[in-house]
PDB file of C-alpha atoms and ligand atoms in Angstrom:
ATOM      1  CA  MET A   1      -9.022 -52.180 -19.278  1.00  0.00           C
ATOM      2  CA  HIS A   2     -10.427 -48.864 -19.933  1.00  0.00           C
ATOM      3  CA  SER A   3     -11.000 -48.032 -16.370  1.00  0.00           C
ATOM      4  CA  MET A   4      -7.556 -49.495 -15.439  1.00  0.00           C
ATOM      5  CA  LYS A   5      -6.077 -46.851 -17.567  1.00  0.00           C
ATOM      6  CA  LYS A   6      -7.355 -44.007 -15.473  1.00  0.00           C
ATOM      7  CA  ALA A   7      -6.460 -45.466 -12.193  1.00  0.00           C
ATOM      8  CA  ILE A   8      -3.872 -43.044 -11.130  1.00  0.00           C
ATOM      9  CA  TYR A   9      -5.533 -39.914 -12.297  1.00  0.00           C
ATOM     10  CA  SER A  10      -8.790 -41.062 -10.587  1.00  0.00           C
ATOM     11  CA  GLN A  11      -6.682 -41.662  -7.345  1.00  0.00           C
ATOM     12  CA  ILE A  12      -5.350 -38.216  -7.538  1.00  0.00           C
ATOM     13  CA  LEU A  13      -8.689 -36.600  -7.973  1.00  0.00           C
ATOM     14  CA  GLN A  14     -10.361 -38.741  -5.483  1.00  0.00           C
ATOM     15  CA  SER A  15      -7.827 -38.332  -2.735  1.00  0.00           C
ATOM     16  CA  LYS A  16      -9.177 -36.172   0.118  1.00  0.00           C
ATOM     17  CA  LYS A  17      -5.767 -35.706   1.459  1.00  0.00           C
ATOM     18  CA  LYS A  18      -2.755 -34.042   0.063  1.00  0.00           C
ATOM     19  CA  GLN A  19      -0.237 -36.425  -1.540  1.00  0.00           C
ATOM     20  CA  PHE A  20       3.534 -36.996  -1.199  1.00  0.00           C
ATOM     21  CA  CYS A  21       5.649 -37.856  -4.205  1.00  0.00           C
ATOM     22  CA  VAL A  22       9.398 -38.725  -4.396  1.00  0.00           C
ATOM     23  CA  LEU A  23      11.326 -37.978  -7.481  1.00  0.00           C
ATOM     24  CA  VAL A  24      13.843 -40.599  -8.442  1.00  0.00           C
ATOM     25  CA  ASP A  25      16.509 -39.461 -10.884  1.00  0.00           C
ATOM     26  CA  PRO A  26      17.983 -42.721 -12.477  1.00  0.00           C
ATOM     27  CA  ASP A  27      21.150 -40.847 -13.286  1.00  0.00           C
ATOM     28  CA  LYS A  28      21.953 -40.483  -9.643  1.00  0.00           C
ATOM     29  CA  HIS A  29      21.898 -44.257  -9.003  1.00  0.00           C
ATOM     30  CA  ASN A  30      23.370 -47.632  -9.585  1.00  0.00           C
ATOM     31  CA  ASP A  31      21.353 -50.878  -9.006  1.00  0.00           C
ATOM     32  CA  GLU A  32      22.616 -51.148  -5.463  1.00  0.00           C
ATOM     33  CA  SER A  33      21.908 -47.681  -4.415  1.00  0.00           C
ATOM     34  CA  LEU A  34      18.433 -47.522  -6.098  1.00  0.00           C
ATOM     35  CA  LYS A  35      17.490 -50.711  -4.375  1.00  0.00           C
ATOM     36  CA  LYS A  36      18.504 -49.328  -1.042  1.00  0.00           C
ATOM     37  CA  PHE A  37      16.629 -45.986  -1.784  1.00  0.00           C
ATOM     38  CA  THR A  38      13.603 -47.898  -2.943  1.00  0.00           C
ATOM     39  CA  HIS A  39      13.522 -49.835   0.327  1.00  0.00           C
ATOM     40  CA  GLN A  40      13.728 -46.674   2.344  1.00  0.00           C
ATOM     41  CA  ILE A  41      10.765 -45.159   0.401  1.00  0.00           C
ATOM     42  CA  ALA A  42       8.872 -48.351   0.668  1.00  0.00           C
ATOM     43  CA  GLN A  43       9.427 -48.815   4.522  1.00  0.00           C
ATOM     44  CA  SER A  44       8.241 -45.277   5.243  1.00  0.00           C
ATOM     45  CA  GLU A  45       4.826 -46.264   3.984  1.00  0.00           C
ATOM     46  CA  ARG A  46       4.203 -42.573   3.403  1.00  0.00           C
ATOM     47  CA  VAL A  47       4.890 -42.130  -0.261  1.00  0.00           C
ATOM     48  CA  ASP A  48       1.960 -41.957  -2.515  1.00  0.00           C
ATOM     49  CA  TYR A  49       3.803 -41.986  -5.826  1.00  0.00           C
ATOM     50  CA  ILE A  50       7.365 -42.421  -7.299  1.00  0.00           C
ATOM     51  CA  LEU A  51       8.145 -40.093 -10.065  1.00  0.00           C
ATOM     52  CA  VAL A  52      10.845 -41.080 -12.391  1.00  0.00           C
ATOM     53  CA  GLY A  53      12.797 -38.835 -14.786  1.00  0.00           C
ATOM     54  CA  GLY A  54      15.529 -36.373 -15.387  1.00  0.00           C
ATOM     55  CA  SER A  55      16.742 -33.633 -17.478  1.00  0.00           C
ATOM     56  CA  LEU A  56      19.750 -35.647 -18.716  1.00  0.00           C
ATOM     57  CA  LEU A  57      20.391 -39.391 -18.245  1.00  0.00           C
ATOM     58  CA  ARG A  58      23.910 -40.310 -19.017  1.00  0.00           C
ATOM     59  CA  LYS A  59      23.625 -43.983 -18.138  1.00  0.00           C
ATOM     60  CA  ASN A  60      21.665 -46.551 -19.922  1.00  0.00           C
ATOM     61  CA  ASN A  61      19.682 -47.609 -16.794  1.00  0.00           C
ATOM     62  CA  PHE A  62      16.231 -45.994 -17.298  1.00  0.00           C
ATOM     63  CA  GLU A  63      14.419 -49.199 -18.125  1.00  0.00           C
ATOM     64  CA  THR A  64      16.309 -51.368 -15.618  1.00  0.00           C
ATOM     65  CA  SER A  65      15.592 -48.706 -12.889  1.00  0.00           C
ATOM     66  CA  ILE A  66      11.845 -48.870 -13.549  1.00  0.00           C
ATOM     67  CA  THR A  67      12.050 -52.816 -13.412  1.00  0.00           C
ATOM     68  CA  LEU A  68      13.786 -52.488 -10.073  1.00  0.00           C
ATOM     69  CA  LEU A  69      11.307 -50.054  -8.674  1.00  0.00           C
ATOM     70  CA  LYS A  70       8.420 -52.157  -9.846  1.00  0.00           C
ATOM     71  CA  SER A  71       9.874 -55.405  -8.375  1.00  0.00           C
ATOM     72  CA  GLU A  72      10.819 -53.873  -5.049  1.00  0.00           C
ATOM     73  CA  THR A  73       7.821 -51.747  -4.191  1.00  0.00           C
ATOM     74  CA  ASP A  74       4.022 -51.513  -4.705  1.00  0.00           C
ATOM     75  CA  ILE A  75       4.069 -47.673  -4.861  1.00  0.00           C
ATOM     76  CA  PRO A  76       2.748 -46.597  -8.217  1.00  0.00           C
ATOM     77  CA  VAL A  77       5.545 -45.377 -10.501  1.00  0.00           C
ATOM     78  CA  ILE A  78       4.775 -42.429 -12.764  1.00  0.00           C
ATOM     79  CA  LEU A  79       7.190 -41.305 -15.645  1.00  0.00           C
ATOM     80  CA  PHE A  80       8.117 -37.633 -15.495  1.00  0.00           C
ATOM     81  CA  PRO A  81      10.063 -37.711 -18.730  1.00  0.00           C
ATOM     82  CA  GLY A  82      12.792 -35.350 -19.499  1.00  0.00           C
ATOM     83  CA  SER A  83      12.821 -36.603 -23.068  1.00  0.00           C
ATOM     84  CA  THR A  84      11.164 -39.090 -25.369  1.00  0.00           C
ATOM     85  CA  LEU A  85      13.865 -41.573 -24.344  1.00  0.00           C
ATOM     86  CA  GLN A  86      12.243 -42.015 -20.894  1.00  0.00           C
ATOM     87  CA  ILE A  87       9.077 -44.034 -21.837  1.00  0.00           C
ATOM     88  CA  SER A  88       8.504 -47.585 -20.256  1.00  0.00           C
ATOM     89  CA  SER A  89       5.708 -49.761 -20.522  1.00  0.00           C
ATOM     90  CA  GLN A  90       6.477 -51.058 -16.995  1.00  0.00           C
ATOM     91  CA  ALA A  91       5.324 -47.847 -15.374  1.00  0.00           C
ATOM     92  CA  ASP A  92       1.814 -47.243 -14.093  1.00  0.00           C
ATOM     93  CA  ALA A  93       1.337 -43.909 -15.761  1.00  0.00           C
ATOM     94  CA  ILE A  94       3.086 -41.168 -17.643  1.00  0.00           C
ATOM     95  CA  LEU A  95       2.891 -37.361 -17.150  1.00  0.00           C
ATOM     96  CA  LEU A  96       2.685 -36.257 -20.815  1.00  0.00           C
ATOM     97  CA  LEU A  97       4.220 -32.822 -20.209  1.00  0.00           C
ATOM     98  CA  SER A  98       3.701 -29.799 -22.265  1.00  0.00           C
ATOM     99  CA  LEU A  99       6.001 -27.079 -21.216  1.00  0.00           C
ATOM    100  CA  ILE A 100       3.470 -24.325 -21.217  1.00  0.00           C
ATOM    101  CA  SER A 101       5.574 -21.684 -19.437  1.00  0.00           C
ATOM    102  CA  GLY A 102       7.977 -21.728 -22.302  1.00  0.00           C
ATOM    103  CA  ARG A 103       7.734 -20.866 -26.137  1.00  0.00           C
ATOM    104  CA  ASN A 104       9.677 -23.661 -27.462  1.00  0.00           C
ATOM    105  CA  ALA A 105       7.454 -25.586 -29.989  1.00  0.00           C
ATOM    106  CA  GLU A 106       9.350 -28.815 -29.525  1.00  0.00           C
ATOM    107  CA  MET A 107       8.623 -28.811 -25.708  1.00  0.00           C
ATOM    108  CA  LEU A 108       4.929 -27.746 -26.316  1.00  0.00           C
ATOM    109  CA  ILE A 109       4.022 -30.287 -28.994  1.00  0.00           C
ATOM    110  CA  GLY A 110       6.929 -31.592 -30.960  1.00  0.00           C
ATOM    111  CA  ASN A 111       8.192 -34.175 -28.404  1.00  0.00           C
ATOM    112  CA  GLN A 112       4.683 -35.214 -27.719  1.00  0.00           C
ATOM    113  CA  VAL A 113       4.186 -36.124 -31.422  1.00  0.00           C
ATOM    114  CA  LEU A 114       7.116 -38.402 -31.220  1.00  0.00           C
ATOM    115  CA  ALA A 115       6.011 -39.862 -27.805  1.00  0.00           C
ATOM    116  CA  ALA A 116       2.142 -40.375 -28.480  1.00  0.00           C
ATOM    117  CA  PRO A 117       2.316 -43.468 -30.633  1.00  0.00           C
ATOM    118  CA  ILE A 118       4.920 -45.203 -28.257  1.00  0.00           C
ATOM    119  CA  ILE A 119       2.738 -44.271 -25.234  1.00  0.00           C
ATOM    120  CA  LYS A 120      -0.311 -45.793 -27.022  1.00  0.00           C
ATOM    121  CA  GLU A 121       1.413 -48.943 -27.807  1.00  0.00           C
ATOM    122  CA  ALA A 122       2.865 -49.213 -24.295  1.00  0.00           C
ATOM    123  CA  GLN A 123      -0.727 -48.982 -23.048  1.00  0.00           C
ATOM    124  CA  LEU A 124       0.370 -46.535 -20.504  1.00  0.00           C
ATOM    125  CA  GLU A 125      -2.086 -44.512 -18.516  1.00  0.00           C
ATOM    126  CA  CYS A 126      -1.380 -40.856 -20.001  1.00  0.00           C
ATOM    127  CA  ILE A 127      -1.953 -37.927 -17.854  1.00  0.00           C
ATOM    128  CA  SER A 128      -1.771 -34.730 -19.770  1.00  0.00           C
ATOM    129  CA  THR A 129       0.117 -32.132 -17.743  1.00  0.00           C
ATOM    130  CA  GLY A 130       0.804 -28.456 -18.090  1.00  0.00           C
ATOM    131  CA  TYR A 131       4.414 -28.131 -16.885  1.00  0.00           C
ATOM    132  CA  MET A 132       5.265 -24.585 -15.673  1.00  0.00           C
ATOM    133  CA  LEU A 133       8.868 -23.649 -14.932  1.00  0.00           C
ATOM    134  CA  ILE A 134       9.229 -20.906 -12.359  1.00  0.00           C
ATOM    135  CA  HIS A 135      12.475 -19.047 -11.870  1.00  0.00           C
ATOM    136  CA  GLY A 136      14.012 -20.439  -8.564  1.00  0.00           C
ATOM    137  CA  GLY A 137      17.034 -18.216  -8.368  1.00  0.00           C
ATOM    138  CA  GLN A 138      19.422 -19.758 -10.778  1.00  0.00           C
ATOM    139  CA  THR A 139      19.629 -21.398 -14.237  1.00  0.00           C
ATOM    140  CA  THR A 140      18.416 -24.950 -13.630  1.00  0.00           C
ATOM    141  CA  SER A 141      19.021 -28.052 -15.869  1.00  0.00           C
ATOM    142  CA  VAL A 142      15.392 -27.980 -16.978  1.00  0.00           C
ATOM    143  CA  GLN A 143      15.628 -24.417 -18.066  1.00  0.00           C
ATOM    144  CA  TYR A 144      18.880 -25.080 -19.979  1.00  0.00           C
ATOM    145  CA  MET A 145      17.994 -28.224 -21.481  1.00  0.00           C
ATOM    146  CA  SER A 146      14.548 -27.228 -22.539  1.00  0.00           C
ATOM    147  CA  ASN A 147      15.643 -23.865 -23.991  1.00  0.00           C
ATOM    148  CA  THR A 148      12.809 -22.039 -22.384  1.00  0.00           C
ATOM    149  CA  LEU A 149      12.521 -18.953 -20.203  1.00  0.00           C
ATOM    150  CA  PRO A 150      10.915 -19.714 -16.785  1.00  0.00           C
ATOM    151  CA  ILE A 151       8.152 -17.527 -15.351  1.00  0.00           C
ATOM    152  CA  PRO A 152       9.615 -14.942 -12.887  1.00  0.00           C
ATOM    153  CA  MET A 153       8.789 -15.876  -9.193  1.00  0.00           C
ATOM    154  CA  ASP A 154       7.386 -12.292  -8.688  1.00  0.00           C
ATOM    155  CA  LYS A 155       4.914 -12.608 -11.612  1.00  0.00           C
ATOM    156  CA  PRO A 156       2.204 -14.783  -9.980  1.00  0.00           C
ATOM    157  CA  GLU A 157      -0.375 -13.257 -12.400  1.00  0.00           C
ATOM    158  CA  ILE A 158       1.480 -14.628 -15.444  1.00  0.00           C
ATOM    159  CA  ALA A 159       1.721 -18.046 -13.724  1.00  0.00           C
ATOM    160  CA  ALA A 160      -2.091 -18.004 -12.900  1.00  0.00           C
ATOM    161  CA  ALA A 161      -2.908 -17.086 -16.555  1.00  0.00           C
ATOM    162  CA  THR A 162      -0.720 -19.755 -17.956  1.00  0.00           C
ATOM    163  CA  ALA A 163      -2.251 -22.380 -15.715  1.00  0.00           C
ATOM    164  CA  LEU A 164      -5.616 -21.352 -16.577  1.00  0.00           C
ATOM    165  CA  ALA A 165      -4.928 -21.585 -20.270  1.00  0.00           C
ATOM    166  CA  GLY A 166      -3.572 -25.053 -19.805  1.00  0.00           C
ATOM    167  CA  GLN A 167      -6.773 -25.999 -18.055  1.00  0.00           C
ATOM    168  CA  MET A 168      -8.889 -24.418 -20.780  1.00  0.00           C
ATOM    169  CA  LEU A 169      -6.871 -26.426 -23.299  1.00  0.00           C
ATOM    170  CA  GLY A 170      -7.963 -29.645 -21.532  1.00  0.00           C
ATOM    171  CA  LEU A 171      -4.759 -30.534 -19.590  1.00  0.00           C
ATOM    172  CA  LYS A 172      -5.549 -32.612 -16.567  1.00  0.00           C
ATOM    173  CA  LEU A 173      -2.902 -31.446 -14.072  1.00  0.00           C
ATOM    174  CA  ILE A 174      -0.558 -28.455 -13.579  1.00  0.00           C
ATOM    175  CA  TYR A 175       2.970 -29.124 -12.445  1.00  0.00           C
ATOM    176  CA  MET A 176       4.679 -26.053 -11.164  1.00  0.00           C
ATOM    177  CA  ASP A 177       8.403 -26.652 -10.713  1.00  0.00           C
ATOM    178  CA  ALA A 178      11.288 -24.371  -9.606  1.00  0.00           C
ATOM    179  CA  GLY A 179      13.582 -27.043 -11.169  1.00  0.00           C
ATOM    180  CA  SER A 180      15.464 -29.740  -9.450  1.00  0.00           C
ATOM    181  CA  GLY A 181      17.832 -28.224  -6.820  1.00  0.00           C
ATOM    182  CA  ALA A 182      16.431 -24.706  -7.058  1.00  0.00           C
ATOM    183  CA  CYS A 183      17.790 -22.434  -4.386  1.00  0.00           C
ATOM    184  CA  GLN A 184      14.391 -20.848  -3.875  1.00  0.00           C
ATOM    185  CA  PRO A 185      11.219 -23.135  -3.971  1.00  0.00           C
ATOM    186  CA  ILE A 186       7.958 -21.867  -5.347  1.00  0.00           C
ATOM    187  CA  THR A 187       6.488 -19.170  -3.020  1.00  0.00           C
ATOM    188  CA  ALA A 188       3.185 -19.602  -1.232  1.00  0.00           C
ATOM    189  CA  GLU A 189       1.966 -16.502  -3.090  1.00  0.00           C
ATOM    190  CA  MET A 190       2.639 -17.995  -6.423  1.00  0.00           C
ATOM    191  CA  ILE A 191       1.000 -21.313  -5.549  1.00  0.00           C
ATOM    192  CA  ASN A 192      -2.085 -19.581  -4.229  1.00  0.00           C
ATOM    193  CA  ALA A 193      -2.458 -17.398  -7.244  1.00  0.00           C
ATOM    194  CA  VAL A 194      -2.349 -20.415  -9.467  1.00  0.00           C
ATOM    195  CA  LYS A 195      -4.667 -22.292  -7.230  1.00  0.00           C
ATOM    196  CA  GLN A 196      -7.212 -19.577  -7.131  1.00  0.00           C
ATOM    197  CA  GLU A 197      -7.481 -19.787 -10.955  1.00  0.00           C
ATOM    198  CA  ILE A 198      -7.673 -23.501 -11.647  1.00  0.00           C
ATOM    199  CA  GLU A 199      -9.744 -26.511 -10.625  1.00  0.00           C
ATOM    200  CA  ILE A 200      -7.433 -29.287 -11.889  1.00  0.00           C
ATOM    201  CA  PRO A 201      -4.914 -30.732  -9.316  1.00  0.00           C
ATOM    202  CA  LEU A 202      -1.621 -28.773  -8.814  1.00  0.00           C
ATOM    203  CA  ILE A 203       1.732 -30.444  -8.261  1.00  0.00           C
ATOM    204  CA  VAL A 204       4.517 -28.430  -6.810  1.00  0.00           C
ATOM    205  CA  GLY A 205       8.167 -29.185  -6.563  1.00  0.00           C
ATOM    206  CA  GLY A 206      11.727 -27.992  -7.083  1.00  0.00           C
ATOM    207  CA  GLY A 207      14.056 -27.060  -4.217  1.00  0.00           C
ATOM    208  CA  ILE A 208      11.926 -28.128  -1.287  1.00  0.00           C
ATOM    209  CA  ARG A 209      14.343 -29.004   1.595  1.00  0.00           C
ATOM    210  CA  ASP A 210      12.281 -28.875   4.759  1.00  0.00           C
ATOM    211  CA  ALA A 211       8.886 -29.607   6.355  1.00  0.00           C
ATOM    212  CA  LYS A 212       7.708 -26.061   6.762  1.00  0.00           C
ATOM    213  CA  THR A 213       8.079 -25.390   3.002  1.00  0.00           C
ATOM    214  CA  ILE A 214       5.806 -28.591   2.374  1.00  0.00           C
ATOM    215  CA  ARG A 215       3.272 -27.369   4.987  1.00  0.00           C
ATOM    216  CA  ASP A 216       3.279 -23.849   3.157  1.00  0.00           C
ATOM    217  CA  CYS A 217       2.913 -25.428  -0.316  1.00  0.00           C
ATOM    218  CA  CYS A 218      -0.065 -27.441   0.933  1.00  0.00           C
ATOM    219  CA  LYS A 219      -1.670 -24.618   2.689  1.00  0.00           C
ATOM    220  CA  ALA A 220      -1.343 -22.502  -0.516  1.00  0.00           C
ATOM    221  CA  GLY A 221      -3.154 -25.067  -2.604  1.00  0.00           C
ATOM    222  CA  ALA A 222      -0.580 -27.750  -3.790  1.00  0.00           C
ATOM    223  CA  GLN A 223      -2.347 -31.156  -4.091  1.00  0.00           C
ATOM    224  CA  ILE A 224       0.823 -33.133  -4.536  1.00  0.00           C
ATOM    225  CA  VAL A 225       4.271 -32.156  -3.216  1.00  0.00           C
ATOM    226  CA  VAL A 226       7.461 -33.601  -5.007  1.00  0.00           C
ATOM    227  CA  VAL A 227      10.746 -33.965  -3.227  1.00  0.00           C
ATOM    228  CA  GLY A 228      13.856 -35.191  -5.048  1.00  0.00           C
ATOM    229  CA  ASN A 229      17.299 -34.016  -4.203  1.00  0.00           C
ATOM    230  CA  LEU A 230      16.769 -33.714  -0.352  1.00  0.00           C
ATOM    231  CA  LEU A 231      15.666 -37.317  -0.033  1.00  0.00           C
ATOM    232  CA  GLU A 232      18.380 -38.723  -2.313  1.00  0.00           C
ATOM    233  CA  GLU A 233      20.785 -37.017   0.364  1.00  0.00           C
ATOM    234  CA  LYS A 234      18.859 -37.689   3.414  1.00  0.00           C
ATOM    235  CA  PRO A 235      16.364 -40.548   2.929  1.00  0.00           C
ATOM    236  CA  GLU A 236      15.797 -40.673   6.682  1.00  0.00           C
ATOM    237  CA  MET A 237      13.795 -37.461   6.458  1.00  0.00           C
ATOM    238  CA  ILE A 238      10.878 -39.155   4.571  1.00  0.00           C
ATOM    239  CA  ARG A 239       8.560 -39.520   7.515  1.00  0.00           C
ATOM    240  CA  GLN A 240       9.135 -36.118   8.804  1.00  0.00           C
ATOM    241  CA  LEU A 241       8.401 -34.599   5.383  1.00  0.00           C
ATOM    242  CA  ALA A 242       5.414 -36.889   4.870  1.00  0.00           C
ATOM    243  CA  ASP A 243       3.954 -35.735   8.397  1.00  0.00           C
ATOM    244  CA  ALA A 244       4.036 -32.194   6.953  1.00  0.00           C
ATOM    245  CA  ILE A 245       1.745 -33.205   4.172  1.00  0.00           C
ATOM    246  CA  ASP A 246      -0.841 -34.545   6.713  1.00  0.00           C
TER     247      ASP A 246
HETATM  248  C1  1GP B 301      12.210 -31.425  -9.951  1.00  0.00           C
HETATM  249  O1  1GP B 301      10.307 -30.934  -8.580  1.00  0.00           O
HETATM  250  C2  1GP B 301      11.234 -31.858  -8.747  1.00  0.00           C
HETATM  251  O2  1GP B 301      11.491 -31.589 -11.192  1.00  0.00           O
HETATM  252  C3  1GP B 301      12.217 -32.110  -7.524  1.00  0.00           C
HETATM  253  O3  1GP B 301      13.031 -31.103  -7.240  1.00  0.00           O
HETATM  254  O4  1GP B 301      15.131 -32.354  -6.636  1.00  0.00           O
HETATM  255  O5  1GP B 301      14.869 -29.865  -5.995  1.00  0.00           O
HETATM  256  O6  1GP B 301      13.558 -31.652  -4.871  1.00  0.00           O
HETATM  257  P1  1GP B 301      14.205 -31.290  -6.145  1.00  0.00           P
END
């Protein structure tokens, strides 16, 4: 049981290649569209993980979305919770996010206190993650909903020091996000500066809309690249994007 509970993190650590992750926002789907999208993801055979979460869920379909994902594909489902409402025992793991780029105590530790007993009871593999929001050109939903100030894109040294502090505090992953739908994805310079400073794996996402950006992210040091919006619009691009990871 114990080893089972570290399966996903071990997989991330042991992977010799970069990994590709698709973000599913349940708010953008009904059962039918999610089923179709899940098949498209599964058929590509190129997606390493499915992340599930969103800044604001207006429908009561979080749990049923996880049920559907789990029944339609073998790809591991990892929770990327926008709030404590987004926890499900059916998932394979959860990123327990601490929003370390911000100074909002609720996002740093308050929500985690609420979530911890539920995560324990759900027996979810818990991967503590330093979540860093980087300013990607406009106010994103995460910025507004979390009531935090993102790190400016032209301050890689602040991002690097923040990630290092996260690692020193014992966090197991750093997730650098420009925010879903960001007009500017995180620059290679920013990724590189953070990567130079840390040994724990680095996830990068937000506003990625082409294969070249994925290649640049990987070269600069991202271990996992996350794409959400683009694939919701153009799922046929999965293979092309996954190829850029290789
Ligand atoms: C957001 O990194 C993810 O948290 C994905 O962003 O939807 O812009 O790809 P996009």
